[in-house]
Short mmCIF file of C-alpha atoms in Angstrom, two decimals:
data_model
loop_
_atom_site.label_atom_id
_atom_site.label_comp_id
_atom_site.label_asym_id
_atom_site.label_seq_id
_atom_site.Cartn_x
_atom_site.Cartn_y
_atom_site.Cartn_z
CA UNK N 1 90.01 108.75 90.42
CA UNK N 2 89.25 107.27 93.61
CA UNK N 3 86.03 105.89 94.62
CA UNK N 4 86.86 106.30 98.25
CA UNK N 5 87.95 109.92 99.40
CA UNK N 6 89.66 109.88 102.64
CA UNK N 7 90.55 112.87 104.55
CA UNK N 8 92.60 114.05 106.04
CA UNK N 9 95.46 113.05 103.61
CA UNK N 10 98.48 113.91 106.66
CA UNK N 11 97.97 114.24 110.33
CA UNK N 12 100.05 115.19 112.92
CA UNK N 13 98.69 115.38 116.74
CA UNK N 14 100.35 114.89 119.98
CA UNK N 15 100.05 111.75 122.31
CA UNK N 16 96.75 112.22 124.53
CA UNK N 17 95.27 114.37 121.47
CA UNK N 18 91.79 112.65 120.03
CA UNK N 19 91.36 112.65 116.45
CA UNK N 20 88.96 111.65 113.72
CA UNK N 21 89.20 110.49 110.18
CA UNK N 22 86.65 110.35 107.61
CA UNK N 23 85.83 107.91 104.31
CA UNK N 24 83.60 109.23 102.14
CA UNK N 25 82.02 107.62 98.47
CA UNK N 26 79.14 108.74 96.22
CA UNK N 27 78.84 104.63 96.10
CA UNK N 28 77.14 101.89 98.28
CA UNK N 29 78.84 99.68 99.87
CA UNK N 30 77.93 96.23 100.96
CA UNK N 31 80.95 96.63 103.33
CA UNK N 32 83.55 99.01 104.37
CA UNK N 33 86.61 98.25 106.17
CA UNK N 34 89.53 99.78 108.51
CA UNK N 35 93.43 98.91 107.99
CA UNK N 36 96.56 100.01 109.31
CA UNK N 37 99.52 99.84 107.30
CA UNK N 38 103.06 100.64 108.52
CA UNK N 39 106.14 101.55 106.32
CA UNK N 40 107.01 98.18 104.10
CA UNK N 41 104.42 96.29 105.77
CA UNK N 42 100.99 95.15 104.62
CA UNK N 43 97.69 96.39 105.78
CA UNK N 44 96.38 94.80 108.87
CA UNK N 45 92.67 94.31 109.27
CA UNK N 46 91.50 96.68 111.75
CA UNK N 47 87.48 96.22 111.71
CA UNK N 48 84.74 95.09 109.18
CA UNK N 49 81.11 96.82 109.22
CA UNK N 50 78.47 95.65 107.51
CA UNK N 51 75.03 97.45 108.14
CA UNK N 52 74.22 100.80 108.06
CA UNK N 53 74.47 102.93 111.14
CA UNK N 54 76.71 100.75 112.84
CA UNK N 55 79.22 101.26 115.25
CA UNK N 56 82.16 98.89 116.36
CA UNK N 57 84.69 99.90 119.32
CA UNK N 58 88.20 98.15 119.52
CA UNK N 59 89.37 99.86 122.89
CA UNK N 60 90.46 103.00 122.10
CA UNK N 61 89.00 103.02 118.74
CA UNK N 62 85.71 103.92 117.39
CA UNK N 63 84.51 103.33 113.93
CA UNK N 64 81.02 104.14 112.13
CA UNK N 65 79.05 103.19 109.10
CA UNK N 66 76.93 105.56 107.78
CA UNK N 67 73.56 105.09 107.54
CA UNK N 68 73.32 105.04 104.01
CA UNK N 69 76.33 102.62 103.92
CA UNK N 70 78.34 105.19 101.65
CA UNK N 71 81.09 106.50 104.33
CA UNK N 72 82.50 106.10 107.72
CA UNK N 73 84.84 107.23 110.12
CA UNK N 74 87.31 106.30 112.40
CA UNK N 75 87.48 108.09 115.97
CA UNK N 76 90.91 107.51 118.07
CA UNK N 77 90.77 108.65 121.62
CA UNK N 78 93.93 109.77 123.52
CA UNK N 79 96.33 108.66 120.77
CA UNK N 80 99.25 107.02 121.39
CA UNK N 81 102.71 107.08 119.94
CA UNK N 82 101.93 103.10 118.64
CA UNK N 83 98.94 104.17 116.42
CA UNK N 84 101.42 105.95 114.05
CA UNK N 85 100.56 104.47 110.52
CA UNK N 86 98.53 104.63 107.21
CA UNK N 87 95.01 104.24 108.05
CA UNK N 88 92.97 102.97 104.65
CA UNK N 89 89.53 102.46 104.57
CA UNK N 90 88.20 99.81 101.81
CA UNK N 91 84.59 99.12 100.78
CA UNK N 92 83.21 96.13 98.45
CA UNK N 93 80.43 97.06 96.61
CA UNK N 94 78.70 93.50 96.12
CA UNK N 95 81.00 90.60 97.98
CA UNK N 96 83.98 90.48 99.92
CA UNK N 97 86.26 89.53 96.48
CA UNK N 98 87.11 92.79 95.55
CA UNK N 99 87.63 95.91 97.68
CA UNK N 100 88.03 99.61 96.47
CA UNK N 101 90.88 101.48 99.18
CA UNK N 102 91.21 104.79 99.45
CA UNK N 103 94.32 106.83 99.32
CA UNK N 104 94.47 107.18 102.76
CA UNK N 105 95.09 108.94 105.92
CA UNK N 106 98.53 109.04 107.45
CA UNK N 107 98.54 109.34 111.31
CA UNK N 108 101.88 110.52 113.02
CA UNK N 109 101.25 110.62 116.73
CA UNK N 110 104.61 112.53 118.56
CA UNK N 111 105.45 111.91 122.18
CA UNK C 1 99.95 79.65 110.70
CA UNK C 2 102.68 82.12 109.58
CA UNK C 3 100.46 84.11 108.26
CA UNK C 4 100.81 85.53 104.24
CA UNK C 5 104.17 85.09 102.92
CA UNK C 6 105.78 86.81 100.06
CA UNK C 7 108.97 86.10 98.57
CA UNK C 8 110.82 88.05 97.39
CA UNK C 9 110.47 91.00 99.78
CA UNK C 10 112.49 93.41 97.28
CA UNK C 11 113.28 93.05 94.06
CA UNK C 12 115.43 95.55 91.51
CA UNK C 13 115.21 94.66 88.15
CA UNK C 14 116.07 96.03 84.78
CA UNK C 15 113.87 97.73 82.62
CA UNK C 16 112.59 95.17 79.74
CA UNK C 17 113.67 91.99 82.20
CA UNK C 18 111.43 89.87 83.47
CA UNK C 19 110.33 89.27 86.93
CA UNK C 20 108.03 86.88 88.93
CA UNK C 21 107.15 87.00 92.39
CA UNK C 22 105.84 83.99 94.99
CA UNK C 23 102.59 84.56 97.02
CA UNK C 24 101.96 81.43 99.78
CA UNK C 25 98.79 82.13 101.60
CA UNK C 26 97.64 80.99 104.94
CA UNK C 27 96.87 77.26 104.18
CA UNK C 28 93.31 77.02 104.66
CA UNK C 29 92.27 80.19 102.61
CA UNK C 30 90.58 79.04 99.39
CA UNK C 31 90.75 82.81 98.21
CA UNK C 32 93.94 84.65 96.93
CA UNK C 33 94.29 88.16 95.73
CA UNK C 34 97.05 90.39 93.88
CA UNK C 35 96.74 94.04 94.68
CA UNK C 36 99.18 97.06 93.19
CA UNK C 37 100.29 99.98 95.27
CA UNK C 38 102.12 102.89 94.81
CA UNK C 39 103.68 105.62 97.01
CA UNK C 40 101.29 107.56 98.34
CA UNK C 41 98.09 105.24 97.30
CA UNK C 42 95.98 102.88 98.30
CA UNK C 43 96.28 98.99 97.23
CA UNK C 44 94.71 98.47 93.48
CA UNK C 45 93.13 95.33 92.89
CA UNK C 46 95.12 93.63 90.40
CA UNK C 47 92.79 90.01 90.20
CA UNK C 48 92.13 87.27 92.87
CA UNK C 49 91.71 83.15 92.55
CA UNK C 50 89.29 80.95 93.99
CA UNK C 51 91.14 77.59 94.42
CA UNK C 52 93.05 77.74 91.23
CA UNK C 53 90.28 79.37 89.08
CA UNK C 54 91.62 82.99 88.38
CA UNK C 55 87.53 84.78 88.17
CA UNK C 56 88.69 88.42 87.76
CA UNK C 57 91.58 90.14 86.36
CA UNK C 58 91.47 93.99 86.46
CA UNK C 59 92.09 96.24 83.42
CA UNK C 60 95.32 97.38 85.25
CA UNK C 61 96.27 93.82 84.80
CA UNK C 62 97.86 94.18 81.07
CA UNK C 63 99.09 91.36 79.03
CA UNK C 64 102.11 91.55 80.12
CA UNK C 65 100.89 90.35 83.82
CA UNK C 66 100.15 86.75 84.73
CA UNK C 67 99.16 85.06 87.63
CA UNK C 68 98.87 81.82 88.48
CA UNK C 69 97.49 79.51 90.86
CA UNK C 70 98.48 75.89 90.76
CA UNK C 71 96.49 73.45 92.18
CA UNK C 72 95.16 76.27 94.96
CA UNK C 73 97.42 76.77 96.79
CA UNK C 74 100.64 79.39 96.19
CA UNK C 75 100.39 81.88 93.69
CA UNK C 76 102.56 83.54 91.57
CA UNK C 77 102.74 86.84 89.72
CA UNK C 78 104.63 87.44 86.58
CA UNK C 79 105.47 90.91 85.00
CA UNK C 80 106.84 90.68 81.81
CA UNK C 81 109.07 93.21 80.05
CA UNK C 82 109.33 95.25 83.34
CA UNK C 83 108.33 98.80 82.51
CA UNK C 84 109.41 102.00 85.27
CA UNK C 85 106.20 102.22 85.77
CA UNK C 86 105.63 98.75 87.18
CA UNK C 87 107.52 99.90 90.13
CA UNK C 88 105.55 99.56 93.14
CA UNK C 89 104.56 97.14 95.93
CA UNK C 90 102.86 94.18 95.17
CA UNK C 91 100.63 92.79 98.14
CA UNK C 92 98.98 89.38 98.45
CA UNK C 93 95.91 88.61 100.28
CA UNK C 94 94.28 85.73 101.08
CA UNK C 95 90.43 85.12 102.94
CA UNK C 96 88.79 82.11 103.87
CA UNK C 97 84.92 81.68 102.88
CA UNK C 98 83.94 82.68 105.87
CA UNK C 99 86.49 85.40 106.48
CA UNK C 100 85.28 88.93 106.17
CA UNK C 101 88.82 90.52 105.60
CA UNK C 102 91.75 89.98 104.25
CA UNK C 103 94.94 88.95 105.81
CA UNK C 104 97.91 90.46 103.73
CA UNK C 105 101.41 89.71 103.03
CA UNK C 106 104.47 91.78 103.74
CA UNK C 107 104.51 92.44 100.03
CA UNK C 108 107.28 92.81 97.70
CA UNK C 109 108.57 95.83 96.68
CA UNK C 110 110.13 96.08 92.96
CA UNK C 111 111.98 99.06 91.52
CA UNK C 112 112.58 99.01 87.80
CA UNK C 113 115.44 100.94 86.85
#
């Protein structure tokens, strides 16, 4: 069981599209965080958010913490072939030692 | 800095062998993690190290898994007895103390036939 549901699971959009994905827990976190992963790499640190209610913007992208620090979501605007990947949202429910990832969502952006 | 390295990057093993894989993190990172992933999953925490102190293992971690830290700095991971379903990819991470993420490895993907 995971503690972090992500959905969509699959997504397929074309380039210019927007699109949003959500990460959703019955827990608290102390901190969620955005990676992308591609095929036989590891996940690269997107964004970290910490309070609740907060929103962080890396150019095109868009991400939220709930208020209640239990989920989050990530908003890409005008996609682009490039952000093809696994997007995984992680949360840590006390520290930063251990993170819980969800299953999550993966992006295919066509031309 | 060049980054999280794992060696090997593949490994195919048979089933009952053993097999241990190399973890060098970026140099000034006290903190070092193991995590497990399968196709289709997210990473599992496996444990993590502070300096060379190992201060949680996870109960995925089974006694035929060891990890290691000497003296703080690489780390490696040791899967005894190789099972099928031990294949996966293994992914290191390491965080300074005042780092809020992680910065992963490549990983190393092993396939136990």
């Amino acid at each position: 069981t995971q503690l972090l549901e992500q959905s969509p699971q699959f997504l397929s959009i074309q380039e210019g599209e927007n699109l949003t994905v959500y990460c959703n827990s019955s827990s608290v976190f102390s901190s969620l965080q955005w990676y992308r992963q591609e095929p036989g790499e590891g996940p690269v640190l997107l964004v970290t958010v910490v309070t609740g209610g907060e929103v962080k913007k890396l150019k095109r992208l868009t991400f939220q913490f709930g208020d209640a620090r239990k989920d989050s979501s990530l908003h890409i605007t005008a996609a682009q072939p490039g952000d093809t990947g696994l997007y995984l949202c992680a949360g840590a429910e006390d520290n930063f030692n251990k993170f819980y990832f969800g299953s999550g969502t993966k992006l295919n952006v066509k031309p | 800095d060049t980054g999280v390295s794992q060696d090997p990057r593949h490994k195919i093993t048979k089933r009952g062998q053993n097999v241990t894989f190399r973890c060098d993190p970026i140099s000034e990172h006290n903190r070092l993690y193991w995590y497990r992933q399968t196709l289709g999953q997210g990473p599992e925490f496996l444990t993590y190290f502070q300096n060379e102190a190992q201060l949680e293992k996870s109960r995925l971690l089974s006694d035929r898994f060891s990890a290691e830290r000497p003296k703080g700095s690489f780390s490696t991971l040791e899967i005894q007895r190789t099972e099928q379903g031990d294949s996966a990819m293994y992914l290191c991470a390491s965080r300074g103390s005042t780092d809020y993420g992680y910065t992963f490895g490549s990983g190393t993907r092993l396939t136990v036939v």
